Amino acid sequence: MCPESPTAVYGITMILRITAVTAICCCLLSDVRCQDQSIQVPQFLVQPLSTFQKYGGSVTLSCMVEPASAAISWRLNGDELGEFPGILISGGTLVITGLNNDTAGRYQCIARSPAGAMASVPAIVTLANLQDFKFDTQHVIEVDEGNTAVIACNLPESHPKAQVRYSVKQEWLETSRDNYLIMPSGNLQIVNATQEDEGTYKCAAYNPVTQEVKTSVSSDRLRVRRSTAEAARIIYPPVAQTIIVTKGQSLILECVASGMPPPRVSWAKDGADVSDHNKTRFLLTNLLIESTSDEDSGMYTCTATNGIGDSGSAFIFYNVQVFEPPEVNMESSQQIITWGQSAKFTCNVKGNPQPSVVWLKNAVALLPSSRHKISRRILRVNSVGPEDDGIYQCVAENEVGSAQALTFLMTTRTDRVLYSGTFPNLASERDALPPTAPLIPDDKQLLLKAQLKPRPPTPGLPAPCPPDNANILQSEAPIILSSPRTSKTDFYELTWKPRRNGGAPILFYTVKHRKVVNATDDWTVSRVPGTQHRQILTKLDPGSLYEVEMAAYNCGGEGQTAMMTFRTGRRPKPEIIASKEVQIQKDDPGTSTVSSIQSDNNRLSPPEAPDRPTISMASETSVFVTWIPRGNGGFPIQSFRVEYKKMKQPGDWILATSDIPPSRLSVEISELEKGTAYKFRVRALNILGESQPSAPSRPYMVSGYSNRNYERPVTGPYITFTEAINETTIMLKWMYTPASNNNTPIHGFYIYYRPTDSDNDSDYKKDMVEGDRYWHFLTDLQPETSYDIKMQCYNKGGESEFSNVMICETKALLAARKSGRQPLPAAPSPQPPPNRNGPLGTATLARSSDLPYLIVGVVLGSIVLLIVAFTPICLWRALSKQSKYPQGRFQPAAFLECCFCWCT
């Protein structure tokens, strides 16, 4: 054996070391990248919203986080919620089954992941209530004829804000109508007041959540006077006003002036005319500002002038402040800081009024300390260590809202930052080496890292599927345990238990639900962990039928489907509560069953979308579109417009007709294409704009076909049933099989009929039935007459062969029946009618021939009663006269004379 040279030994040793170090580095880099991918900072997709609800009502709060693997919990007034009476928690859904003083408060959703924990903005759940009106004396309001009168209503305290209603001429007015305008402030403006508007006015408050209605204990009396000349004066507002509005909402500044002649009203903002401002509009003499923003804050002046008097004009001021909910952002979304250094987080906060700011670390509030320096914008963490890793949040809140932003901090040792933007694998460094430990040589550190075992899987998550899952079967359908009916109006608790899982654990369930109205509606799909056997379905409509489909997933794929239907409970009728022990009865304004929460600014808006329109045929190429309007948004609806869209053809909705008066709720749409399917929808318009479109109508197929060459149908229909309804009407039914004519389209049917005793084909009369109707009434026939009936189907190519011939005889007149004549039996039908026991088979039809007999009987009966009643009287009179004659002899002439006198 040759001796080894020192140079060769050194070279081989270095090659082996470089190879080992390279392999270890590759393993470490791979491990770092895997850990980087496993650490995902959660983000809120849906946060819970503040709401009002009446005592005992249900509340649903929703929270959705990405990634879906994040664990979700809830807090009430800062305390973690576990098992709490009256509260159901299912992951990101929290349901308060019956709101009370214990369950009202501040709710927060907490999401936890390997990166840390974070908290949502607080959702305030408040008990709705409506206080009583304060006692007030009656006011007499005088206004010049032709001017605008203002009836003020001091609404009581209410959560949410109460909606106002007015008693006008013995009728409760809920929205603006005619010359009566209900303003967002609660005032009633009577435009162009006349003597007819004089009278007593009373207001009421309506809470849209509790549905309570309370009326004021006092009323106002309006007097309209006639004046020859009077200087302009502003009657509302009586003094300068400060108005606060939330950014994005609409605002109406009221200014009502009086005088003779009626004054002219103008508006200015900070001394400049507002007529050139694109966002402002005039509603009579009031100023409307749409979608308010910061630039709309300022001093507004309303000036009224009519040229009478020394001053010449009157004016009033509005100080408008636009409040803005907080907006928060962090300057960086993630930071990697080495141990011992300082971390600085900067939070940029906007809002009006100035929001308060709270800093959170892993959903726990941070307090100032020697290591945590906190200001409104900046959080500084000195001398960071592994205990400082996690999610940091900046939460801002003011009077009109709250917002939050977050950043992620990961700390590492000085020699562990491999490259910018990558989170090192520090899974075990935090437990191994403190910042003050002596440094280990690089090669030993790499060997130590290579020996680290991977992090065990998160408890509760299913194990990954084995590579060979050919022997795994799909899971059987779960057994649904929930009742098909529930008293809850807006949510449903779905529970189930699993069946055989096919040899592998269930990974998750898919739950789909939708309303049973239209089979084409989309499903609402949710995924439930395999260890969970309950899901709360939220945002449901009261008194509605829903269908559910669910299946279990394992490593073998989707299992069998379980299906069920359920119906939600109906919303209770509104309760009417009197104010000051005065029961609201006949003149009660609380007749509305509106259940949605409408804010004051939402009431002043374009109209609500009308209900889904219904379609009926007007002619071969035209239809009637009929609809029902809904809320008018606070101002009277001025017109409607109808749009249409062709089915199975690309393109937008097309305007069919507009400027439909509000008194018309139906319109004819003509010049439609034959053989084309259409959908229609309706919009409503008022002074503030147009509504959202209504739900599209069901598809309507226009009868007839154009631009196609059709073959003549050969085989006709088959008459299956005939029946005489009365003396002049016969009903018939038939069937038609398109396959008998190679599925050739048809436009309708021809019906031919003539008396059976006629041999002349020209005696046949013809009725036409368009579309796919399979029944018809033959009317204006002769009584007790037998008819031959036959049919054809037709299209543009021509008519088919004749159908089978049926013979049916109309019924006899009532006089013929009484004389004992029996009508001839009708020809037997080929088969019993499908609805023999239906309404047509059992209804008793009124006959006009019965009326003369009824009249004669009544007259004769009356005469007999008169004779019976007067005969004893006449006898008594005659006997009294007979006693005057001697020998008591009876005088017939006297008797007849007496009877005649009494009867006449």
PDB file of N, CA and C in Angstrom, residues 663-708:
ATOM      1  N   SER A 663     -99.500  56.608 -10.520  1.00  0.00           N
ATOM      2  CA  SER A 663    -100.815  56.002 -10.337  1.00  0.00           C
ATOM      3  C   SER A 663    -100.998  54.738 -11.157  1.00  0.00           C
ATOM      4  N   ARG A 664    -100.120  54.496 -12.128  1.00  0.00           N
ATOM      5  CA  ARG A 664    -100.212  53.299 -12.965  1.00  0.00           C
ATOM      6  C   ARG A 664     -99.214  52.269 -12.487  1.00  0.00           C
ATOM      7  N   LEU A 665     -99.692  51.070 -12.239  1.00  0.00           N
ATOM      8  CA  LEU A 665     -98.826  49.980 -11.787  1.00  0.00           C
ATOM      9  C   LEU A 665     -98.817  48.852 -12.801  1.00  0.00           C
ATOM     10  N   SER A 666     -99.164  49.160 -14.047  1.00  0.00           N
ATOM     11  CA  SER A 666     -99.130  48.173 -15.116  1.00  0.00           C
ATOM     12  C   SER A 666     -98.936  48.915 -16.426  1.00  0.00           C
ATOM     13  N   VAL A 667     -98.186  48.330 -17.329  1.00  0.00           N
ATOM     14  CA  VAL A 667     -97.920  48.959 -18.619  1.00  0.00           C
ATOM     15  C   VAL A 667     -97.790  47.875 -19.676  1.00  0.00           C
ATOM     16  N   GLU A 668     -98.185  48.202 -20.900  1.00  0.00           N
ATOM     17  CA  GLU A 668     -98.084  47.256 -22.003  1.00  0.00           C
ATOM     18  C   GLU A 668     -96.783  47.490 -22.758  1.00  0.00           C
ATOM     19  N   ILE A 669     -96.018  46.427 -22.949  1.00  0.00           N
ATOM     20  CA  ILE A 669     -94.776  46.468 -23.728  1.00  0.00           C
ATOM     21  C   ILE A 669     -95.048  45.747 -25.032  1.00  0.00           C
ATOM     22  N   SER A 670     -94.910  46.444 -26.142  1.00  0.00           N
ATOM     23  CA  SER A 670     -95.277  45.891 -27.452  1.00  0.00           C
ATOM     24  C   SER A 670     -94.040  45.696 -28.325  1.00  0.00           C
ATOM     25  N   GLU A 671     -94.294  45.213 -29.532  1.00  0.00           N
ATOM     26  CA  GLU A 671     -93.267  44.982 -30.556  1.00  0.00           C
ATOM     27  C   GLU A 671     -92.175  44.038 -30.080  1.00  0.00           C
ATOM     28  N   LEU A 672     -92.592  42.975 -29.390  1.00  0.00           N
ATOM     29  CA  LEU A 672     -91.643  41.948 -28.972  1.00  0.00           C
ATOM     30  C   LEU A 672     -91.460  40.944 -30.101  1.00  0.00           C
ATOM     31  N   GLU A 673     -90.306  40.301 -30.123  1.00  0.00           N
ATOM     32  CA  GLU A 673     -89.986  39.347 -31.174  1.00  0.00           C
ATOM     33  C   GLU A 673     -90.628  38.002 -30.885  1.00  0.00           C
ATOM     34  N   LYS A 674     -91.243  37.441 -31.887  1.00  0.00           N
ATOM     35  CA  LYS A 674     -91.861  36.131 -31.713  1.00  0.00           C
ATOM     36  C   LYS A 674     -90.797  35.064 -31.456  1.00  0.00           C
ATOM     37  N   GLY A 675     -91.167  34.125 -30.629  1.00  0.00           N
ATOM     38  CA  GLY A 675     -90.265  33.012 -30.351  1.00  0.00           C
ATOM     39  C   GLY A 675     -89.082  33.390 -29.486  1.00  0.00           C
ATOM     40  N   THR A 676     -89.097  34.550 -28.819  1.00  0.00           N
ATOM     41  CA  THR A 676     -87.989  35.014 -27.989  1.00  0.00           C
ATOM     42  C   THR A 676     -88.442  35.074 -26.542  1.00  0.00           C
ATOM     43  N   ALA A 677     -87.571  34.669 -25.628  1.00  0.00           N
ATOM     44  CA  ALA A 677     -87.860  34.717 -24.197  1.00  0.00           C
ATOM     45  C   ALA A 677     -87.306  36.015 -23.622  1.00  0.00           C
ATOM     46  N   TYR A 678     -88.084  36.653 -22.763  1.00  0.00           N
ATOM     47  CA  TYR A 678     -87.711  37.930 -22.179  1.00  0.00           C
ATOM     48  C   TYR A 678     -87.791  37.852 -20.655  1.00  0.00           C
ATOM     49  N   LYS A 679     -87.014  38.738 -20.011  1.00  0.00           N
ATOM     50  CA  LYS A 679     -87.167  39.044 -18.595  1.00  0.00           C
ATOM     51  C   LYS A 679     -87.370  40.549 -18.460  1.00  0.00           C
ATOM     52  N   PHE A 680     -88.171  40.941 -17.478  1.00  0.00           N
ATOM     53  CA  PHE A 680     -88.474  42.348 -17.264  1.00  0.00           C
ATOM     54  C   PHE A 680     -88.152  42.726 -15.819  1.00  0.00           C
ATOM     55  N   ARG A 681     -87.823  43.988 -15.623  1.00  0.00           N
ATOM     56  CA  ARG A 681     -87.623  44.522 -14.285  1.00  0.00           C
ATOM     57  C   ARG A 681     -88.073  45.982 -14.262  1.00  0.00           C
ATOM     58  N   VAL A 682     -88.300  46.511 -13.042  1.00  0.00           N
ATOM     59  CA  VAL A 682     -88.906  47.828 -12.874  1.00  0.00           C
ATOM     60  C   VAL A 682     -88.048  48.654 -11.915  1.00  0.00           C
ATOM     61  N   ARG A 683     -87.967  49.952 -12.186  1.00  0.00           N
ATOM     62  CA  ARG A 683     -87.326  50.916 -11.283  1.00  0.00           C
ATOM     63  C   ARG A 683     -88.336  52.004 -10.917  1.00  0.00           C
ATOM     64  N   ALA A 684     -88.203  52.541  -9.713  1.00  0.00           N
ATOM     65  CA  ALA A 684     -89.018  53.668  -9.257  1.00  0.00           C
ATOM     66  C   ALA A 684     -88.135  54.901  -9.119  1.00  0.00           C
ATOM     67  N   LEU A 685     -88.695  56.073  -9.372  1.00  0.00           N
ATOM     68  CA  LEU A 685     -87.943  57.320  -9.313  1.00  0.00           C
ATOM     69  C   LEU A 685     -88.680  58.328  -8.444  1.00  0.00           C
ATOM     70  N   ASN A 686     -87.891  59.046  -7.609  1.00  0.00           N
ATOM     71  CA  ASN A 686     -88.424  60.210  -6.912  1.00  0.00           C
ATOM     72  C   ASN A 686     -87.451  61.362  -7.091  1.00  0.00           C
ATOM     73  N   ILE A 687     -87.613  62.425  -6.320  1.00  0.00           N
ATOM     74  CA  ILE A 687     -86.804  63.622  -6.535  1.00  0.00           C
ATOM     75  C   ILE A 687     -85.331  63.387  -6.244  1.00  0.00           C
ATOM     76  N   LEU A 688     -85.007  62.337  -5.477  1.00  0.00           N
ATOM     77  CA  LEU A 688     -83.618  62.055  -5.115  1.00  0.00           C
ATOM     78  C   LEU A 688     -82.933  61.101  -6.082  1.00  0.00           C
ATOM     79  N   GLY A 689     -83.649  60.525  -7.010  1.00  0.00           N
ATOM     80  CA  GLY A 689     -83.026  59.614  -7.970  1.00  0.00           C
ATOM     81  C   GLY A 689     -83.871  58.369  -8.175  1.00  0.00           C
ATOM     82  N   GLU A 690     -83.248  57.372  -8.781  1.00  0.00           N
ATOM     83  CA  GLU A 690     -83.970  56.152  -9.107  1.00  0.00           C
ATOM     84  C   GLU A 690     -83.566  55.025  -8.178  1.00  0.00           C
ATOM     85  N   SER A 691     -84.457  54.083  -8.024  1.00  0.00           N
ATOM     86  CA  SER A 691     -84.223  52.955  -7.126  1.00  0.00           C
ATOM     87  C   SER A 691     -83.323  51.926  -7.796  1.00  0.00           C
ATOM     88  N   GLN A 692     -82.929  50.952  -7.001  1.00  0.00           N
ATOM     89  CA  GLN A 692     -82.302  49.768  -7.562  1.00  0.00           C
ATOM     90  C   GLN A 692     -83.334  48.998  -8.388  1.00  0.00           C
ATOM     91  N   PRO A 693     -82.914  48.231  -9.365  1.00  0.00           N
ATOM     92  CA  PRO A 693     -83.909  47.481 -10.148  1.00  0.00           C
ATOM     93  C   PRO A 693     -84.572  46.408  -9.308  1.00  0.00           C
ATOM     94  N   SER A 694     -85.807  46.113  -9.641  1.00  0.00           N
ATOM     95  CA  SER A 694     -86.508  45.027  -8.975  1.00  0.00           C
ATOM     96  C   SER A 694     -85.883  43.693  -9.365  1.00  0.00           C
ATOM     97  N   ALA A 695     -86.272  42.657  -8.676  1.00  0.00           N
ATOM     98  CA  ALA A 695     -85.850  41.313  -9.086  1.00  0.00           C
ATOM     99  C   ALA A 695     -86.424  41.024 -10.470  1.00  0.00           C
ATOM    100  N   PRO A 696     -85.656  40.399 -11.354  1.00  0.00           N
ATOM    101  CA  PRO A 696     -86.177  40.128 -12.702  1.00  0.00           C
ATOM    102  C   PRO A 696     -87.402  39.224 -12.651  1.00  0.00           C
ATOM    103  N   SER A 697     -88.305  39.460 -13.587  1.00  0.00           N
ATOM    104  CA  SER A 697     -89.484  38.614 -13.683  1.00  0.00           C
ATOM    105  C   SER A 697     -89.093  37.211 -14.121  1.00  0.00           C
ATOM    106  N   ARG A 698     -90.007  36.309 -13.998  1.00  0.00           N
ATOM    107  CA  ARG A 698     -89.774  34.985 -14.538  1.00  0.00           C
ATOM    108  C   ARG A 698     -89.740  35.074 -16.066  1.00  0.00           C
ATOM    109  N   PRO A 699     -88.970  34.219 -16.712  1.00  0.00           N
ATOM    110  CA  PRO A 699     -88.860  34.305 -18.179  1.00  0.00           C
ATOM    111  C   PRO A 699     -90.228  34.181 -18.848  1.00  0.00           C
ATOM    112  N   TYR A 700     -90.444  35.000 -19.863  1.00  0.00           N
ATOM    113  CA  TYR A 700     -91.692  34.961 -20.628  1.00  0.00           C
ATOM    114  C   TYR A 700     -91.348  34.707 -22.091  1.00  0.00           C
ATOM    115  N   MET A 701     -91.940  33.655 -22.646  1.00  0.00           N
ATOM    116  CA  MET A 701     -91.726  33.305 -24.044  1.00  0.00           C
ATOM    117  C   MET A 701     -92.847  33.901 -24.888  1.00  0.00           C
ATOM    118  N   VAL A 702     -92.468  34.729 -25.849  1.00  0.00           N
ATOM    119  CA  VAL A 702     -93.455  35.317 -26.749  1.00  0.00           C
ATOM    120  C   VAL A 702     -93.899  34.247 -27.733  1.00  0.00           C
ATOM    121  N   SER A 703     -95.197  34.053 -27.845  1.00  0.00           N
ATOM    122  CA  SER A 703     -95.716  33.007 -28.730  1.00  0.00           C
ATOM    123  C   SER A 703     -95.402  33.370 -30.166  1.00  0.00           C
ATOM    124  N   GLY A 704     -95.193  32.350 -30.980  1.00  0.00           N
ATOM    125  CA  GLY A 704     -94.863  32.573 -32.399  1.00  0.00           C
ATOM    126  C   GLY A 704     -93.368  32.467 -32.602  1.00  0.00           C
ATOM    127  N   TYR A 705     -92.966  32.228 -33.784  1.00  0.00           N
ATOM    128  CA  TYR A 705     -91.567  32.062 -34.156  1.00  0.00           C
ATOM    129  C   TYR A 705     -91.317  32.856 -35.416  1.00  0.00           C
ATOM    130  N   SER A 706     -90.197  33.463 -35.502  1.00  0.00           N
ATOM    131  CA  SER A 706     -89.852  34.263 -36.673  1.00  0.00           C
ATOM    132  C   SER A 706     -88.494  33.846 -37.188  1.00  0.00           C
ATOM    133  N   ASN A 707     -88.254  34.195 -38.431  1.00  0.00           N
ATOM    134  CA  ASN A 707     -86.955  33.966 -39.088  1.00  0.00           C
ATOM    135  C   ASN A 707     -86.580  32.486 -39.121  1.00  0.00           C
ATOM    136  N   ARG A 708     -87.587  31.610 -39.127  1.00  0.00           N
ATOM    137  CA  ARG A 708     -87.300  30.185 -39.257  1.00  0.00           C
ATOM    138  C   ARG A 708     -88.350  29.567 -40.167  1.00  0.00           C
TER     139      ARG A 708
END
